[in-house]
PDB file of C-alpha atoms in Angstrom:
ATOM      1  CA  GLY A 843     -76.748  20.697 -33.619  1.00  0.00           C
ATOM      2  CA  GLU A 844     -75.972  18.354 -36.489  1.00  0.00           C
ATOM      3  CA  ASN A 845     -75.061  14.739 -35.894  1.00  0.00           C
ATOM      4  CA  VAL A 846     -73.494  12.582 -38.581  1.00  0.00           C
ATOM      5  CA  GLU A 847     -73.283   8.788 -38.245  1.00  0.00           C
ATOM      6  CA  GLN A 848     -71.017   6.781 -40.617  1.00  0.00           C
ATOM      7  CA  HIS A 849     -70.901   3.054 -41.358  1.00  0.00           C
ATOM      8  CA  PRO A 850     -69.037   0.788 -41.547  1.00  0.00           C
ATOM      9  CA  SER A 851     -66.008   1.762 -39.454  1.00  0.00           C
ATOM     10  CA  THR A 852     -63.819  -0.660 -41.397  1.00  0.00           C
ATOM     11  CA  LEU A 853     -64.254  -2.144 -44.882  1.00  0.00           C
ATOM     12  CA  SER A 854     -62.063  -4.610 -46.714  1.00  0.00           C
ATOM     13  CA  VAL A 855     -62.573  -5.306 -50.404  1.00  0.00           C
ATOM     14  CA  GLN A 856     -60.638  -7.085 -53.095  1.00  0.00           C
ATOM     15  CA  GLU A 857     -59.107  -5.036 -55.879  1.00  0.00           C
ATOM     16  CA  GLY A 858     -61.613  -4.467 -58.630  1.00  0.00           C
ATOM     17  CA  ASP A 859     -64.643  -4.816 -56.338  1.00  0.00           C
ATOM     18  CA  SER A 860     -66.910  -1.964 -55.365  1.00  0.00           C
ATOM     19  CA  ALA A 861     -66.995  -0.223 -51.953  1.00  0.00           C
ATOM     20  CA  VAL A 862     -69.946   1.610 -50.390  1.00  0.00           C
ATOM     21  CA  ILE A 863     -69.850   3.831 -47.321  1.00  0.00           C
ATOM     22  CA  LYS A 864     -73.026   5.189 -45.806  1.00  0.00           C
ATOM     23  CA  CYS A 865     -73.791   8.264 -43.677  1.00  0.00           C
ATOM     24  CA  THR A 866     -76.885   9.652 -42.056  1.00  0.00           C
ATOM     25  CA  TYR A 867     -77.443  13.151 -40.784  1.00  0.00           C
ATOM     26  CA  SER A 868     -79.903  14.690 -38.360  1.00  0.00           C
ATOM     27  CA  ASP A 869     -80.313  18.383 -39.341  1.00  0.00           C
ATOM     28  CA  SER A 870     -82.856  18.742 -42.125  1.00  0.00           C
ATOM     29  CA  ALA A 871     -81.378  22.208 -42.891  1.00  0.00           C
ATOM     30  CA  SER A 872     -78.035  20.713 -43.920  1.00  0.00           C
ATOM     31  CA  ASN A 873     -77.527  21.117 -47.643  1.00  0.00           C
ATOM     32  CA  TYR A 874     -73.839  20.437 -48.348  1.00  0.00           C
ATOM     33  CA  PHE A 875     -72.300  16.926 -48.046  1.00  0.00           C
ATOM     34  CA  PRO A 876     -68.615  16.490 -48.812  1.00  0.00           C
ATOM     35  CA  TRP A 877     -66.463  13.373 -48.655  1.00  0.00           C
ATOM     36  CA  TYR A 878     -62.817  13.550 -47.585  1.00  0.00           C
ATOM     37  CA  LYS A 879     -60.033  10.973 -48.044  1.00  0.00           C
ATOM     38  CA  GLN A 880     -57.226  10.792 -45.574  1.00  0.00           C
ATOM     39  CA  GLU A 881     -54.128   8.873 -46.528  1.00  0.00           C
ATOM     40  CA  LEU A 882     -51.574   7.783 -43.981  1.00  0.00           C
ATOM     41  CA  GLY A 883     -49.609  10.727 -42.558  1.00  0.00           C
ATOM     42  CA  LYS A 884     -51.636  13.328 -44.423  1.00  0.00           C
ATOM     43  CA  GLY A 885     -54.527  15.618 -43.756  1.00  0.00           C
ATOM     44  CA  PRO A 886     -57.959  14.886 -45.220  1.00  0.00           C
ATOM     45  CA  GLN A 887     -58.532  15.929 -48.841  1.00  0.00           C
ATOM     46  CA  LEU A 888     -61.834  16.597 -50.543  1.00  0.00           C
ATOM     47  CA  ILE A 889     -62.618  13.991 -53.145  1.00  0.00           C
ATOM     48  CA  ILE A 890     -66.271  14.703 -54.023  1.00  0.00           C
ATOM     49  CA  ASP A 891     -69.193  16.637 -52.646  1.00  0.00           C
ATOM     50  CA  ILE A 892     -72.940  17.003 -53.295  1.00  0.00           C
ATOM     51  CA  ARG A 893     -75.537  19.650 -52.571  1.00  0.00           C
ATOM     52  CA  SER A 894     -79.123  19.105 -51.639  1.00  0.00           C
ATOM     53  CA  ASN A 895     -80.520  20.128 -54.997  1.00  0.00           C
ATOM     54  CA  VAL A 896     -78.790  17.136 -56.619  1.00  0.00           C
ATOM     55  CA  GLY A 897     -79.512  13.426 -56.063  1.00  0.00           C
ATOM     56  CA  GLU A 898     -76.352  11.938 -57.507  1.00  0.00           C
ATOM     57  CA  LYS A 899     -72.939  13.088 -58.611  1.00  0.00           C
ATOM     58  CA  LYS A 900     -70.202  11.126 -60.315  1.00  0.00           C
ATOM     59  CA  ASP A 901     -66.496  11.683 -60.932  1.00  0.00           C
ATOM     60  CA  GLN A 902     -64.778   8.775 -62.703  1.00  0.00           C
ATOM     61  CA  ARG A 903     -64.826   5.822 -60.309  1.00  0.00           C
ATOM     62  CA  ILE A 904     -66.357   7.746 -57.440  1.00  0.00           C
ATOM     63  CA  ALA A 905     -70.022   8.635 -57.022  1.00  0.00           C
ATOM     64  CA  VAL A 906     -72.112  10.071 -54.241  1.00  0.00           C
ATOM     65  CA  THR A 907     -75.875   9.694 -53.789  1.00  0.00           C
ATOM     66  CA  LEU A 908     -78.162  11.745 -51.557  1.00  0.00           C
ATOM     67  CA  ASN A 909     -81.624  10.860 -50.229  1.00  0.00           C
ATOM     68  CA  LYS A 910     -82.922  14.037 -48.515  1.00  0.00           C
ATOM     69  CA  THR A 911     -86.126  12.453 -47.359  1.00  0.00           C
ATOM     70  CA  ALA A 912     -84.307   9.729 -45.500  1.00  0.00           C
ATOM     71  CA  LYS A 913     -81.403  12.012 -44.566  1.00  0.00           C
ATOM     72  CA  HIS A 914     -78.678   9.778 -45.798  1.00  0.00           C
ATOM     73  CA  PHE A 915     -75.931   9.914 -48.377  1.00  0.00           C
ATOM     74  CA  SER A 916     -73.462   7.358 -49.626  1.00  0.00           C
ATOM     75  CA  LEU A 917     -70.082   7.135 -51.287  1.00  0.00           C
ATOM     76  CA  HIS A 918     -69.582   4.557 -54.012  1.00  0.00           C
ATOM     77  CA  ILE A 919     -66.160   3.572 -55.289  1.00  0.00           C
ATOM     78  CA  THR A 920     -66.083   1.226 -58.263  1.00  0.00           C
ATOM     79  CA  GLU A 921     -63.227  -0.848 -59.583  1.00  0.00           C
ATOM     80  CA  THR A 922     -61.229  -0.315 -56.434  1.00  0.00           C
ATOM     81  CA  GLN A 923     -57.478  -0.041 -56.560  1.00  0.00           C
ATOM     82  CA  PRO A 924     -54.798  -0.357 -53.830  1.00  0.00           C
ATOM     83  CA  GLU A 925     -54.336   3.396 -53.811  1.00  0.00           C
ATOM     84  CA  ASP A 926     -57.964   3.769 -52.696  1.00  0.00           C
ATOM     85  CA  SER A 927     -56.871   2.364 -49.316  1.00  0.00           C
ATOM     86  CA  ALA A 928     -57.369   5.194 -46.838  1.00  0.00           C
ATOM     87  CA  VAL A 929     -59.734   6.565 -44.218  1.00  0.00           C
ATOM     88  CA  TYR A 930     -62.836   8.223 -45.652  1.00  0.00           C
ATOM     89  CA  PHE A 931     -64.904  10.821 -43.804  1.00  0.00           C
ATOM     90  CA  CYS A 932     -68.343  12.124 -44.675  1.00  0.00           C
ATOM     91  CA  ALA A 933     -69.509  15.491 -43.427  1.00  0.00           C
ATOM     92  CA  ALA A 934     -72.537  17.742 -43.495  1.00  0.00           C
ATOM     93  CA  SER A 935     -73.151  21.471 -43.141  1.00  0.00           C
ATOM     94  CA  ARG A 936     -75.507  24.303 -43.961  1.00  0.00           C
ATOM     95  CA  SER A 937     -73.785  25.938 -46.878  1.00  0.00           C
ATOM     96  CA  GLY A 938     -72.996  29.567 -46.210  1.00  0.00           C
ATOM     97  CA  THR A 939     -72.121  29.214 -42.582  1.00  0.00           C
ATOM     98  CA  ALA A 940     -68.385  29.425 -43.323  1.00  0.00           C
ATOM     99  CA  SER A 941     -68.302  25.715 -43.998  1.00  0.00           C
ATOM    100  CA  LYS A 942     -68.842  24.667 -40.412  1.00  0.00           C
ATOM    101  CA  LEU A 943     -68.666  20.960 -41.130  1.00  0.00           C
ATOM    102  CA  THR A 944     -69.815  18.156 -38.897  1.00  0.00           C
ATOM    103  CA  PHE A 945     -67.847  15.015 -39.680  1.00  0.00           C
ATOM    104  CA  GLY A 946     -68.698  11.325 -39.398  1.00  0.00           C
ATOM    105  CA  THR A 947     -66.461   8.975 -37.454  1.00  0.00           C
ATOM    106  CA  GLY A 948     -64.595   7.688 -40.517  1.00  0.00           C
ATOM    107  CA  THR A 949     -64.267   4.426 -42.486  1.00  0.00           C
ATOM    108  CA  ARG A 950     -61.012   2.696 -42.940  1.00  0.00           C
ATOM    109  CA  LEU A 951     -61.021   1.139 -46.386  1.00  0.00           C
ATOM    110  CA  GLN A 952     -58.524  -1.528 -47.237  1.00  0.00           C
ATOM    111  CA  VAL A 953     -58.213  -2.766 -50.793  1.00  0.00           C
ATOM    112  CA  THR A 954     -56.473  -6.133 -50.969  1.00  0.00           C
ATOM    113  CA  LEU A 955     -54.714  -7.652 -53.986  1.00  0.00           C
TER     114      LEU A 955
ATOM    115  CA  ASP B 822     -51.214  25.043 -55.281  1.00  0.00           C
ATOM    116  CA  VAL B 823     -53.042  25.170 -52.008  1.00  0.00           C
ATOM    117  CA  LYS B 824     -50.726  24.985 -48.979  1.00  0.00           C
ATOM    118  CA  VAL B 825     -51.567  24.653 -45.291  1.00  0.00           C
ATOM    119  CA  THR B 826     -48.608  24.041 -43.029  1.00  0.00           C
ATOM    120  CA  GLN B 827     -48.453  23.150 -39.350  1.00  0.00           C
ATOM    121  CA  SER B 828     -45.438  23.955 -37.234  1.00  0.00           C
ATOM    122  CA  SER B 829     -44.778  20.431 -35.950  1.00  0.00           C
ATOM    123  CA  ARG B 830     -45.654  16.895 -37.051  1.00  0.00           C
ATOM    124  CA  TYR B 831     -44.994  15.426 -33.648  1.00  0.00           C
ATOM    125  CA  LEU B 832     -44.922  17.109 -30.237  1.00  0.00           C
ATOM    126  CA  VAL B 833     -44.435  15.759 -26.720  1.00  0.00           C
ATOM    127  CA  LYS B 834     -45.297  17.942 -23.763  1.00  0.00           C
ATOM    128  CA  ARG B 835     -45.720  17.527 -20.000  1.00  0.00           C
ATOM    129  CA  THR B 836     -48.955  17.919 -18.045  1.00  0.00           C
ATOM    130  CA  GLY B 837     -49.464  21.582 -17.105  1.00  0.00           C
ATOM    131  CA  GLU B 838     -47.279  22.996 -19.873  1.00  0.00           C
ATOM    132  CA  LYS B 839     -48.553  25.745 -22.161  1.00  0.00           C
ATOM    133  CA  VAL B 840     -48.626  24.498 -25.728  1.00  0.00           C
ATOM    134  CA  PHE B 841     -48.811  26.475 -28.956  1.00  0.00           C
ATOM    135  CA  LEU B 842     -49.783  24.829 -32.243  1.00  0.00           C
ATOM    136  CA  GLU B 843     -49.253  27.023 -35.284  1.00  0.00           C
ATOM    137  CA  CYS B 844     -50.941  26.911 -38.620  1.00  0.00           C
ATOM    138  CA  VAL B 845     -50.112  28.966 -41.683  1.00  0.00           C
ATOM    139  CA  GLN B 846     -51.911  29.112 -45.039  1.00  0.00           C
ATOM    140  CA  ASP B 847     -50.611  30.863 -48.142  1.00  0.00           C
ATOM    141  CA  MET B 848     -53.880  31.176 -50.037  1.00  0.00           C
ATOM    142  CA  ASP B 849     -55.251  34.370 -48.517  1.00  0.00           C
ATOM    143  CA  HIS B 850     -58.202  32.494 -47.089  1.00  0.00           C
ATOM    144  CA  GLU B 851     -60.548  34.268 -44.684  1.00  0.00           C
ATOM    145  CA  ASN B 852     -61.725  31.121 -42.820  1.00  0.00           C
ATOM    146  CA  MET B 853     -59.486  28.954 -40.655  1.00  0.00           C
ATOM    147  CA  PHE B 854     -60.345  25.996 -38.421  1.00  0.00           C
ATOM    148  CA  TRP B 855     -58.854  23.799 -35.735  1.00  0.00           C
ATOM    149  CA  TYR B 856     -60.009  20.219 -35.321  1.00  0.00           C
ATOM    150  CA  ARG B 857     -58.913  17.320 -33.221  1.00  0.00           C
ATOM    151  CA  GLN B 858     -59.053  13.784 -34.530  1.00  0.00           C
ATOM    152  CA  ASP B 859     -59.420  10.794 -32.303  1.00  0.00           C
ATOM    153  CA  PRO B 860     -60.023   7.133 -33.242  1.00  0.00           C
ATOM    154  CA  GLY B 861     -63.724   6.362 -33.442  1.00  0.00           C
ATOM    155  CA  LEU B 862     -64.709   9.969 -32.999  1.00  0.00           C
ATOM    156  CA  GLY B 863     -63.799  11.471 -36.337  1.00  0.00           C
ATOM    157  CA  LEU B 864     -62.877  15.131 -36.606  1.00  0.00           C
ATOM    158  CA  ARG B 865     -64.345  17.507 -34.019  1.00  0.00           C
ATOM    159  CA  LEU B 866     -64.250  21.273 -34.390  1.00  0.00           C
ATOM    160  CA  ILE B 867     -62.449  23.136 -31.616  1.00  0.00           C
ATOM    161  CA  TYR B 868     -62.457  26.741 -32.814  1.00  0.00           C
ATOM    162  CA  PHE B 869     -62.743  28.641 -36.079  1.00  0.00           C
ATOM    163  CA  SER B 870     -62.130  32.117 -37.354  1.00  0.00           C
ATOM    164  CA  TYR B 871     -63.759  34.191 -40.065  1.00  0.00           C
ATOM    165  CA  ASP B 872     -61.242  36.985 -40.066  1.00  0.00           C
ATOM    166  CA  VAL B 873     -58.254  38.493 -38.340  1.00  0.00           C
ATOM    167  CA  LYS B 874     -58.826  38.883 -34.564  1.00  0.00           C
ATOM    168  CA  MET B 875     -62.159  37.078 -34.917  1.00  0.00           C
ATOM    169  CA  LYS B 876     -62.861  33.679 -33.334  1.00  0.00           C
ATOM    170  CA  GLU B 877     -65.817  31.467 -32.615  1.00  0.00           C
ATOM    171  CA  LYS B 878     -66.128  28.351 -30.453  1.00  0.00           C
ATOM    172  CA  GLY B 879     -66.662  25.057 -32.159  1.00  0.00           C
ATOM    173  CA  ASP B 880     -68.087  21.925 -30.571  1.00  0.00           C
ATOM    174  CA  ILE B 881     -65.302  21.149 -28.053  1.00  0.00           C
ATOM    175  CA  PRO B 882     -63.594  24.453 -27.064  1.00  0.00           C
ATOM    176  CA  GLU B 883     -63.030  23.597 -23.378  1.00  0.00           C
ATOM    177  CA  GLY B 884     -59.337  23.725 -22.446  1.00  0.00           C
ATOM    178  CA  TYR B 885     -58.343  25.518 -25.655  1.00  0.00           C
ATOM    179  CA  SER B 886     -57.998  29.090 -26.879  1.00  0.00           C
ATOM    180  CA  VAL B 887     -56.910  30.574 -30.244  1.00  0.00           C
ATOM    181  CA  SER B 888     -55.226  33.571 -31.661  1.00  0.00           C
ATOM    182  CA  ARG B 889     -55.415  35.098 -35.108  1.00  0.00           C
ATOM    183  CA  GLU B 890     -53.286  38.227 -35.340  1.00  0.00           C
ATOM    184  CA  LYS B 891     -52.569  37.859 -39.050  1.00  0.00           C
ATOM    185  CA  LYS B 892     -54.780  36.540 -41.828  1.00  0.00           C
ATOM    186  CA  GLU B 893     -52.466  33.695 -42.777  1.00  0.00           C
ATOM    187  CA  ARG B 894     -51.756  32.404 -39.255  1.00  0.00           C
ATOM    188  CA  PHE B 895     -54.117  30.718 -36.772  1.00  0.00           C
ATOM    189  CA  SER B 896     -52.734  29.461 -33.497  1.00  0.00           C
ATOM    190  CA  LEU B 897     -54.246  26.927 -31.123  1.00  0.00           C
ATOM    191  CA  ILE B 898     -53.242  27.301 -27.466  1.00  0.00           C
ATOM    192  CA  LEU B 899     -53.480  24.762 -24.682  1.00  0.00           C
ATOM    193  CA  GLU B 900     -53.108  26.939 -21.571  1.00  0.00           C
ATOM    194  CA  SER B 901     -52.330  23.966 -19.278  1.00  0.00           C
ATOM    195  CA  ALA B 902     -52.000  20.733 -21.204  1.00  0.00           C
ATOM    196  CA  SER B 903     -53.659  17.607 -19.810  1.00  0.00           C
ATOM    197  CA  THR B 904     -53.317  13.998 -20.806  1.00  0.00           C
ATOM    198  CA  ASN B 905     -56.834  13.943 -22.298  1.00  0.00           C
ATOM    199  CA  GLN B 906     -55.598  16.467 -24.871  1.00  0.00           C
ATOM    200  CA  THR B 907     -53.280  13.858 -26.385  1.00  0.00           C
ATOM    201  CA  SER B 908     -54.596  13.737 -29.936  1.00  0.00           C
ATOM    202  CA  MET B 909     -54.016  14.541 -33.607  1.00  0.00           C
ATOM    203  CA  TYR B 910     -54.684  18.215 -34.319  1.00  0.00           C
ATOM    204  CA  LEU B 911     -55.632  19.295 -37.799  1.00  0.00           C
ATOM    205  CA  CYS B 912     -55.780  22.862 -39.158  1.00  0.00           C
ATOM    206  CA  ALA B 913     -57.826  23.795 -42.223  1.00  0.00           C
ATOM    207  CA  SER B 914     -58.654  26.888 -44.201  1.00  0.00           C
ATOM    208  CA  SER B 915     -61.259  27.852 -46.740  1.00  0.00           C
ATOM    209  CA  PRO B 916     -61.892  30.917 -48.965  1.00  0.00           C
ATOM    210  CA  PRO B 917     -65.030  32.971 -48.448  1.00  0.00           C
ATOM    211  CA  ALA B 918     -68.350  31.878 -50.005  1.00  0.00           C
ATOM    212  CA  THR B 919     -67.033  28.330 -50.641  1.00  0.00           C
ATOM    213  CA  ASP B 920     -67.438  25.171 -48.598  1.00  0.00           C
ATOM    214  CA  THR B 921     -64.229  23.319 -49.465  1.00  0.00           C
ATOM    215  CA  GLN B 922     -61.734  23.089 -46.608  1.00  0.00           C
ATOM    216  CA  TYR B 923     -58.037  22.519 -47.198  1.00  0.00           C
ATOM    217  CA  PHE B 924     -56.226  20.641 -44.471  1.00  0.00           C
ATOM    218  CA  GLY B 925     -52.705  20.669 -43.158  1.00  0.00           C
ATOM    219  CA  PRO B 926     -50.841  17.432 -42.429  1.00  0.00           C
ATOM    220  CA  GLY B 927     -51.655  17.454 -38.716  1.00  0.00           C
ATOM    221  CA  THR B 928     -49.724  17.640 -35.476  1.00  0.00           C
ATOM    222  CA  ARG B 929     -49.702  14.558 -33.267  1.00  0.00           C
ATOM    223  CA  LEU B 930     -49.544  15.874 -29.689  1.00  0.00           C
ATOM    224  CA  THR B 931     -48.712  13.597 -26.759  1.00  0.00           C
ATOM    225  CA  VAL B 932     -49.145  14.952 -23.234  1.00  0.00           C
ATOM    226  CA  LEU B 933     -47.309  12.949 -20.590  1.00  0.00           C
TER     227      LEU B 933
END
């Protein structure tokens, strides 16, 4: 089955700096890669996703890049703000299999003032 | 607005008790999922369901069962709770032919 590794497990940045979280996956048939943000006391919420026919996707301060050859994808957050502090999860799946996602182990991001 | 609710935010049970965790979604979604979340392990899929009365095992089904009698409700059952089932349990749902999952707020279960 699929295996997703995520690094780092914790990340501390100053407000205004950029943050990068990286994931690798093992199943070359995976073609859907979402990122979820989990704030304290809440369930994870989708913030951005990318499919294997696209190399990069951007939504305001958030971007995701995908390297299919190397089987890794990354989340980039620019101009970080205190409200970006949360736990971030990457995931991978074969689209069409009822979204059976395999999640990474999570990254706790802390944005300090 | 998408809404997934879970019956309890916090639950404390004794070893050997039968435990029911309930999840309800109001979006008419076909697909529903149960995960457990543990520090350093991320989210791991326990069971999922494509339709009423249909269920499939996820990656860690041992010690759990599920029930889906109605489309909007998906229950996770711990037949005989054990201390290693102390965890955060997350329910999610998704509509057909899409990949986005919508999560509930979670139930933190402690088994003493």
